[in-house]
CSV table of C-alpha atoms and ligand atoms in Angstrom, one decimal:
chain,number,residue,atom,x,y,z
A,13,UNK,CA,14.8,26.3,17.2
A,14,UNK,CA,10.7,26.8,16.8
A,15,UNK,CA,7.4,24.5,16.5
A,16,UNK,CA,4.9,24.8,14.6
A,17,UNK,CA,1.3,23.6,15.1
A,18,UNK,CA,-1.0,23.2,12.1
A,19,UNK,CA,-4.5,21.3,11.6
A,20,UNK,CA,-7.5,21.6,14.3
A,21,UNK,CA,-7.2,19.3,17.0
A,22,UNK,CA,-11.1,20.5,18.1
A,23,UNK,CA,-12.1,20.0,21.8
A,24,UNK,CA,-12.0,16.7,23.7
A,25,UNK,CA,-8.7,14.2,24.2
A,26,UNK,CA,-6.6,15.7,20.9
A,27,UNK,CA,-7.0,18.8,21.6
A,28,UNK,CA,-5.8,18.1,25.8
A,29,UNK,CA,-3.2,16.7,24.8
A,30,UNK,CA,-2.1,19.1,21.5
A,31,UNK,CA,-2.5,22.2,24.3
A,32,UNK,CA,-0.4,20.2,26.0
A,33,UNK,CA,2.7,19.2,23.3
A,34,UNK,CA,1.9,22.9,23.2
A,35,UNK,CA,3.0,24.0,27.3
A,36,UNK,CA,6.3,20.7,26.9
A,37,UNK,CA,7.8,21.7,23.8
A,38,UNK,CA,7.9,25.4,25.5
A,39,UNK,CA,9.7,23.9,27.7
A,40,UNK,CA,12.0,21.2,26.2
A,41,UNK,CA,13.3,25.0,24.8
A,42,UNK,CA,10.8,25.4,21.5
A,43,UNK,CA,9.7,28.1,20.3
A,44,UNK,CA,6.3,28.8,18.7
A,45,UNK,CA,7.5,29.7,15.7
A,46,UNK,CA,5.3,31.3,12.2
A,47,UNK,CA,4.6,28.2,9.9
A,48,UNK,CA,6.5,30.9,6.7
A,49,UNK,CA,9.2,30.2,9.5
A,50,UNK,CA,10.7,27.9,8.4
A,51,UNK,CA,10.4,25.9,12.5
A,52,UNK,CA,12.8,22.9,13.5
A,53,UNK,CA,9.5,21.1,14.2
A,54,UNK,CA,5.9,21.0,12.7
A,55,UNK,CA,3.3,19.6,14.8
A,56,UNK,CA,0.3,18.2,12.2
A,57,UNK,CA,-2.6,17.9,13.3
A,58,UNK,CA,-4.4,15.5,10.7
A,59,UNK,CA,-8.2,14.1,9.6
A,60,UNK,CA,-7.3,9.9,8.9
A,61,UNK,CA,-9.9,10.5,6.3
A,62,UNK,CA,-7.7,13.4,4.5
A,63,UNK,CA,-4.4,14.1,5.6
A,64,UNK,CA,-3.5,17.6,4.8
A,65,UNK,CA,0.8,17.1,4.4
A,66,UNK,CA,2.3,20.2,5.6
A,67,UNK,CA,4.1,21.3,3.1
A,68,UNK,CA,8.0,22.0,4.4
A,69,UNK,CA,9.6,25.2,3.5
A,70,UNK,CA,12.8,23.8,3.7
A,71,UNK,CA,14.3,20.2,4.7
A,72,UNK,CA,15.3,20.8,7.8
A,73,UNK,CA,11.5,20.9,9.0
A,74,UNK,CA,10.9,17.6,10.4
A,75,UNK,CA,6.9,16.6,10.6
A,76,UNK,CA,5.1,15.0,12.9
A,77,UNK,CA,1.9,13.9,12.4
A,78,UNK,CA,-0.2,13.8,14.7
A,79,UNK,CA,-4.6,11.6,14.1
A,80,UNK,CA,-6.6,10.6,17.3
A,81,UNK,CA,-8.6,7.2,16.8
A,82,UNK,CA,-10.6,5.3,19.5
A,83,UNK,CA,-9.2,2.3,20.1
A,84,UNK,CA,-6.0,0.6,20.5
A,85,UNK,CA,-5.2,0.5,16.4
A,86,UNK,CA,-5.3,-4.1,15.6
A,87,UNK,CA,-2.2,-3.3,13.4
A,88,UNK,CA,-0.8,0.0,14.9
A,89,UNK,CA,1.9,-0.2,12.5
A,90,UNK,CA,-0.9,-0.7,9.2
A,91,UNK,CA,-2.5,2.5,11.1
A,92,UNK,CA,0.4,4.8,11.3
A,93,UNK,CA,2.4,4.4,7.9
A,94,UNK,CA,-0.2,5.1,5.8
A,95,UNK,CA,-0.7,8.1,7.9
A,96,UNK,CA,2.9,8.8,7.6
A,97,UNK,CA,2.9,8.9,3.7
A,98,UNK,CA,-0.5,10.3,3.1
A,99,UNK,CA,0.6,13.0,5.3
A,100,UNK,CA,4.3,13.4,4.0
A,101,UNK,CA,5.3,13.1,7.3
A,102,UNK,CA,8.6,12.5,9.2
A,103,UNK,CA,7.1,10.5,12.0
A,104,UNK,CA,3.3,9.4,12.0
A,105,UNK,CA,1.9,9.6,15.9
A,106,UNK,CA,-1.0,7.7,16.4
A,107,UNK,CA,-3.3,8.8,19.4
A,108,UNK,CA,-5.1,6.5,21.4
A,109,UNK,CA,-7.0,8.1,24.2
A,110,UNK,CA,-6.3,6.1,27.7
A,111,UNK,CA,-3.0,4.2,26.0
A,112,UNK,CA,-0.6,6.3,24.9
A,113,UNK,CA,0.9,7.6,21.5
A,114,UNK,CA,2.3,4.9,19.1
A,115,UNK,CA,5.2,6.0,17.2
A,116,UNK,CA,5.5,5.3,13.3
A,117,UNK,CA,8.4,5.9,11.7
A,118,UNK,CA,9.4,5.3,7.8
A,119,UNK,CA,12.3,2.9,8.6
A,120,UNK,CA,8.8,1.2,9.5
A,121,UNK,CA,9.5,1.9,13.0
A,122,UNK,CA,6.3,1.5,15.5
A,123,UNK,CA,6.6,2.1,19.3
A,124,UNK,CA,4.2,2.4,21.6
A,125,UNK,CA,4.5,6.0,24.0
A,126,UNK,CA,3.1,4.7,26.8
A,127,UNK,CA,0.1,7.1,28.8
A,128,UNK,CA,0.9,7.6,32.7
A,129,UNK,CA,-1.1,9.8,34.9
A,130,UNK,CA,-2.6,12.7,33.0
A,131,UNK,CA,-2.0,14.3,29.7
A,132,UNK,CA,1.0,16.3,30.6
A,133,UNK,CA,2.9,13.6,31.2
A,134,UNK,CA,2.1,11.6,28.2
A,135,UNK,CA,2.8,14.9,26.6
A,136,UNK,CA,6.6,15.6,28.7
A,137,UNK,CA,6.8,12.0,27.3
A,138,UNK,CA,6.3,12.2,23.4
A,139,UNK,CA,8.5,15.5,23.5
A,140,UNK,CA,11.8,14.0,24.6
A,141,UNK,CA,10.8,10.7,21.9
A,142,UNK,CA,10.6,14.1,19.3
A,143,UNK,CA,12.8,16.4,20.1
A,144,UNK,CA,16.2,14.8,19.8
A,145,UNK,CA,14.7,14.0,15.9
A,146,UNK,CA,13.4,17.4,15.2
A,147,UNK,CA,17.7,18.5,16.2
A,148,UNK,CA,18.8,15.9,14.0
A,149,UNK,CA,20.6,16.7,11.0
A,150,UNK,CA,20.0,15.1,7.1
A,151,UNK,CA,22.5,14.2,5.3
A,152,UNK,CA,21.7,13.3,2.0
A,153,UNK,CA,23.2,15.9,-0.6
A,154,UNK,CA,24.4,13.3,-4.0
A,155,UNK,CA,27.1,15.6,-5.9
A,156,UNK,CA,28.2,13.0,-8.8
A,157,UNK,CA,31.8,13.7,-10.4
A,158,UNK,CA,32.3,11.3,-13.7
A,159,UNK,CA,35.5,11.1,-12.6
A,160,UNK,CA,35.4,6.6,-12.2
A,161,UNK,CA,38.6,4.9,-13.2
A,162,UNK,CA,37.2,3.4,-17.1
A,163,UNK,CA,38.1,-0.7,-15.4
A,164,UNK,CA,36.1,0.4,-13.0
A,165,UNK,CA,33.0,0.7,-15.8
A,166,UNK,CA,31.2,-2.3,-15.4
A,167,UNK,CA,31.9,-2.9,-11.9
A,168,UNK,CA,35.1,-5.7,-10.2
A,169,UNK,CA,35.5,-8.6,-7.9
A,170,UNK,CA,34.0,-5.2,-4.5
A,171,UNK,CA,30.8,-4.6,-6.8
A,172,UNK,CA,30.3,-8.9,-7.7
A,173,UNK,CA,30.5,-9.4,-3.7
A,174,UNK,CA,28.0,-6.7,-3.4
A,175,UNK,CA,25.1,-7.8,-5.8
A,176,UNK,CA,25.9,-11.7,-4.3
A,177,UNK,CA,25.5,-10.8,-1.6
A,178,UNK,CA,22.2,-8.6,-2.3
A,179,UNK,CA,21.0,-12.5,-3.5
A,180,UNK,CA,21.9,-14.3,-0.8
A,181,UNK,CA,20.1,-11.4,1.2
A,182,UNK,CA,17.0,-12.6,-0.5
A,183,UNK,CA,17.3,-15.8,-0.4
A,184,UNK,CA,16.9,-15.5,3.7
A,185,UNK,CA,13.9,-13.2,3.8
A,186,UNK,CA,16.2,-10.1,4.2
A,187,UNK,CA,14.5,-7.9,1.6
A,188,UNK,CA,10.7,-6.4,2.5
A,189,UNK,CA,8.7,-6.0,-0.4
A,190,UNK,CA,8.9,-2.5,-0.4
A,191,UNK,CA,6.1,-0.4,0.8
A,192,UNK,CA,4.2,0.0,-2.6
A,193,UNK,CA,3.8,3.9,-1.6
A,194,UNK,CA,2.4,4.6,-5.2
A,195,UNK,CA,-0.7,3.0,-4.2
A,196,UNK,CA,-1.6,5.9,-1.1
A,197,UNK,CA,-0.2,9.7,-2.5
A,198,UNK,CA,-0.3,10.9,-6.2
A,199,UNK,CA,2.7,11.1,-8.2
A,200,UNK,CA,3.2,14.5,-7.1
A,201,UNK,CA,3.7,13.8,-3.7
A,202,UNK,CA,5.7,10.4,-5.1
A,203,UNK,CA,8.3,13.0,-6.8
A,204,UNK,CA,8.1,15.1,-3.0
A,205,UNK,CA,9.0,12.1,-0.9
A,206,UNK,CA,11.1,11.3,-2.3
A,207,UNK,CA,13.2,14.8,-2.9
A,208,UNK,CA,12.4,15.5,0.9
A,209,UNK,CA,13.9,12.3,2.8
A,210,UNK,CA,16.2,11.6,-1.0
A,211,UNK,CA,15.4,8.5,-1.3
A,212,UNK,CA,14.6,6.3,-5.1
A,213,UNK,CA,11.7,4.8,-3.1
A,214,UNK,CA,10.8,2.9,0.1
A,215,UNK,CA,13.3,0.2,0.4
A,216,UNK,CA,15.5,-1.4,3.0
A,217,UNK,CA,18.4,-2.6,3.9
A,218,UNK,CA,21.3,-1.0,2.4
A,219,UNK,CA,24.9,-3.1,1.7
A,220,UNK,CA,28.6,-1.9,1.5
A,221,UNK,CA,32.3,-2.9,0.5
A,222,UNK,CA,35.9,-1.0,0.7
A,223,UNK,CA,37.3,-0.3,-3.0
A,224,UNK,CA,40.7,1.4,-0.8
A,225,UNK,CA,42.0,3.5,1.8
A,226,UNK,CA,39.5,6.3,0.9
A,227,UNK,CA,36.3,5.0,-1.2
A,228,UNK,CA,33.2,2.3,-0.8
A,229,UNK,CA,31.3,0.9,-3.5
A,230,UNK,CA,27.8,1.4,-1.8
A,231,UNK,CA,24.1,-0.1,-3.3
A,232,UNK,CA,21.8,2.8,-4.6
A,233,UNK,CA,18.9,4.1,-2.4
A,234,UNK,CA,15.1,3.0,-3.7
A,235,UNK,CA,16.3,-0.5,-5.6
A,236,UNK,CA,15.4,-3.9,-5.8
A,237,UNK,CA,18.5,-5.4,-3.1
A,238,UNK,CA,18.7,-8.9,-5.2
A,239,UNK,CA,19.3,-7.2,-8.2
A,240,UNK,CA,21.8,-4.9,-8.1
A,241,UNK,CA,23.8,-5.0,-10.9
A,242,UNK,CA,24.8,-1.6,-13.2
A,243,UNK,CA,28.0,0.5,-11.4
A,244,UNK,CA,26.4,3.8,-10.7
A,245,UNK,CA,22.9,2.8,-11.3
A,246,UNK,CA,22.1,0.3,-8.7
A,247,UNK,CA,26.0,0.0,-6.8
A,248,UNK,CA,27.8,4.0,-6.5
A,249,UNK,CA,31.5,4.2,-5.4
A,250,UNK,CA,31.5,6.7,-3.0
A,251,UNK,CA,34.9,9.0,-3.0
A,252,UNK,CA,34.2,11.8,-0.9
A,253,UNK,CA,32.2,14.0,2.1
A,254,UNK,CA,31.0,17.9,2.2
A,255,UNK,CA,30.6,18.2,6.3
A,256,UNK,CA,29.5,22.3,4.7
A,257,UNK,CA,27.0,21.0,2.6
A,258,UNK,CA,26.0,18.2,4.2
A,259,UNK,CA,26.7,16.3,0.9
A,260,UNK,CA,28.2,12.3,-0.7
A,261,UNK,CA,30.6,13.1,-3.6
A,262,UNK,CA,30.4,9.5,-5.4
A,263,UNK,CA,32.2,9.1,-8.7
A,264,UNK,CA,30.8,7.1,-11.6
A,265,UNK,CA,31.0,6.0,-15.2
A,266,UNK,CA,29.9,9.3,-17.9
A,267,UNK,CA,27.1,8.9,-19.4
A,268,UNK,CA,24.2,7.5,-18.0
A,269,UNK,CA,21.6,8.5,-15.3
A,270,UNK,CA,23.1,8.1,-11.9
A,271,UNK,CA,20.1,6.4,-9.4
A,272,UNK,CA,20.8,8.2,-5.3
A,273,UNK,CA,23.1,6.1,-2.9
A,274,UNK,CA,20.8,5.0,-0.2
A,275,UNK,CA,21.2,7.8,2.9
A,276,UNK,CA,23.0,5.9,4.6
A,277,UNK,CA,26.3,6.8,3.4
A,278,UNK,CA,26.9,9.0,5.9
A,279,UNK,CA,26.6,6.3,8.3
A,280,UNK,CA,28.9,4.0,6.6
A,281,UNK,CA,31.5,7.1,5.3
A,282,UNK,CA,32.0,7.5,9.0
A,283,UNK,CA,33.8,4.0,10.1
A,284,UNK,CA,35.4,2.7,7.0
A,285,UNK,CA,37.1,6.7,8.2
A,286,UNK,CA,37.2,4.9,12.0
A,287,UNK,CA,38.2,0.9,11.4
A,288,UNK,CA,40.5,0.1,8.5
A,289,UNK,CA,40.2,-2.8,8.8
A,290,UNK,CA,36.5,-3.4,8.1
A,291,UNK,CA,36.4,-4.7,4.3
A,292,UNK,CA,32.5,-4.8,4.5
A,293,UNK,CA,29.2,-3.1,6.2
A,294,UNK,CA,25.8,-4.6,5.5
A,295,UNK,CA,22.6,-3.3,7.6
A,296,UNK,CA,19.5,-5.2,7.5
A,297,UNK,CA,15.6,-4.9,9.7
A,298,UNK,CA,15.9,-7.6,11.8
A,299,UNK,CA,17.7,-8.4,15.0
A,300,UNK,CA,20.1,-10.7,17.2
A,301,UNK,CA,20.5,-10.9,21.0
A,302,UNK,CA,22.5,-9.0,23.0
A,303,UNK,CA,23.6,-6.8,21.2
A,304,UNK,CA,24.9,-3.5,21.8
A,305,UNK,CA,22.5,-0.7,20.5
A,306,UNK,CA,21.1,2.9,19.8
A,307,UNK,CA,19.4,5.0,23.1
A,308,UNK,CA,17.4,7.4,20.2
A,309,UNK,CA,15.5,6.3,16.9
A,310,UNK,CA,17.2,9.2,15.4
A,311,UNK,CA,16.4,8.3,11.5
A,312,UNK,CA,18.4,6.8,8.6
A,313,UNK,CA,21.1,9.1,6.6
A,314,UNK,CA,21.0,11.8,9.7
A,315,UNK,CA,24.6,13.0,11.1
A,316,UNK,CA,23.1,11.8,14.8
A,317,UNK,CA,22.4,8.3,14.1
A,318,UNK,CA,26.2,7.6,12.2
A,319,UNK,CA,27.7,9.7,15.0
A,320,UNK,CA,26.0,6.9,17.7
A,321,UNK,CA,26.9,4.0,15.4
A,322,UNK,CA,30.2,4.8,15.0
A,323,UNK,CA,30.6,5.4,18.6
A,324,UNK,CA,29.5,1.9,19.5
A,325,UNK,CA,31.7,0.6,17.2
A,326,UNK,CA,34.5,2.0,18.3
A,327,UNK,CA,33.7,0.1,22.0
A,328,UNK,CA,33.4,-3.3,20.9
A,329,UNK,CA,36.2,-5.2,21.5
A,330,UNK,CA,36.8,-6.1,17.2
A,331,UNK,CA,35.1,-3.6,15.6
A,332,UNK,CA,35.7,-5.2,12.5
A,333,UNK,CA,33.3,-7.8,13.6
A,334,UNK,CA,30.9,-6.1,15.2
A,335,UNK,CA,27.2,-5.5,15.2
A,336,UNK,CA,24.9,-2.5,16.7
A,337,UNK,CA,22.2,-2.4,16.6
A,338,UNK,CA,19.2,0.4,15.8
A,339,UNK,CA,17.2,0.8,18.5
A,340,UNK,CA,12.9,0.0,16.7
A,341,UNK,CA,14.7,-0.3,13.3
A,342,UNK,CA,17.4,-2.8,12.9
A,343,UNK,CA,21.1,-3.7,12.6
A,344,UNK,CA,23.7,-2.5,10.8
A,345,UNK,CA,26.9,-5.4,11.2
A,346,UNK,CA,30.9,-5.1,10.1
A,347,UNK,CA,33.4,-7.6,8.7
A,348,UNK,CA,35.7,-9.1,6.0
A,349,UNK,CA,33.2,-9.1,3.2
A,350,UNK,CA,29.4,-9.7,2.2
A,351,UNK,CA,29.9,-13.1,2.6
A,352,UNK,CA,31.8,-13.5,5.7
A,353,UNK,CA,29.3,-11.1,7.6
A,354,UNK,CA,26.4,-12.7,6.8
A,355,UNK,CA,27.4,-16.6,7.4
A,356,UNK,CA,28.1,-14.4,11.0
A,357,UNK,CA,25.2,-13.8,11.0
A,358,UNK,CA,22.8,-15.6,10.1
A,359,UNK,CA,22.5,-18.8,11.9
A,360,UNK,CA,21.7,-15.8,14.9
A,361,UNK,CA,19.1,-13.8,12.5
A,362,UNK,CA,16.0,-12.8,15.0
A,363,UNK,CA,13.3,-11.3,11.7
A,364,UNK,CA,11.2,-9.1,14.3
A,365,UNK,CA,13.1,-5.7,15.6
A,366,UNK,CA,11.5,-5.8,19.1
A,367,UNK,CA,9.9,-2.1,19.1
A,368,UNK,CA,10.6,-0.1,22.8
B,18,ZN,ZN1,17.2,1.0,7.7
């Protein structure tokens, strides 16, 4: 595993933290690499006034944008999220000397790694959170095959159940407004962000419903979930997964410009495969008391997140009707149908995801 520190940390507390981060990364098995070597991890030290993105050569490069602020930010998410977007990073690290390092994720998670006994201990705690993320693998390739049966071109009762559930989510206030990325970055950078993360835009949550033994319908990425309509555009039929190429295969009708499927397709794919009694899956950024949850905050769309959720689900007494927490992120719920899931979870839903 290679790492690079880009940007200027200067002297002072930030410089000291960066020195300790290097030492800690090397203890964790990362080697200093050249910027041209497509390192697995980049710590990009940015100037909050003018954050300079690190231009990745490979999607496999995980970039943490690090900046320092003088005082604890009133809203760490509002401090870190624009930095994540403007620096085209996978995670944003806001260093508050004396307080610790705030992590902000693409899923709008925001949690503090507190300062304890000096910069060395803080660096170790940061690296312990960062290293698994840098090692995770994104499954975001999409292959569109125009082999959708003509009788499905206008959808079926399953796609209609997805549209209906999207409207219910909206009524329940579970569809946060997409983050206004276009206000923070240029059109060129926005295209770059979409390519990097394999997303259609920064929207949150997804829904899917089983079509048959091997296939399921799923919402597209970056679309308004309250207006899911056209099959092949807003709702896609997932018909395969190619682990060699880390690519999801989608059956679409001819003559349309298909949108990308939600990045969580790999997670749903695993769940439908392993649990034939699961009829539908819902993912929202909300929480419920007392649920089993993942330990590591893996990013959306990674093999590792999918595997973690699938394992926790398999350990549930009834995997066909279960709710799994995704740490600092949201929940994935299974059920017979989307309506059944919503009926079951709506009364107990907490809008605020605990951040730990
Ligand atoms: Zn999510």
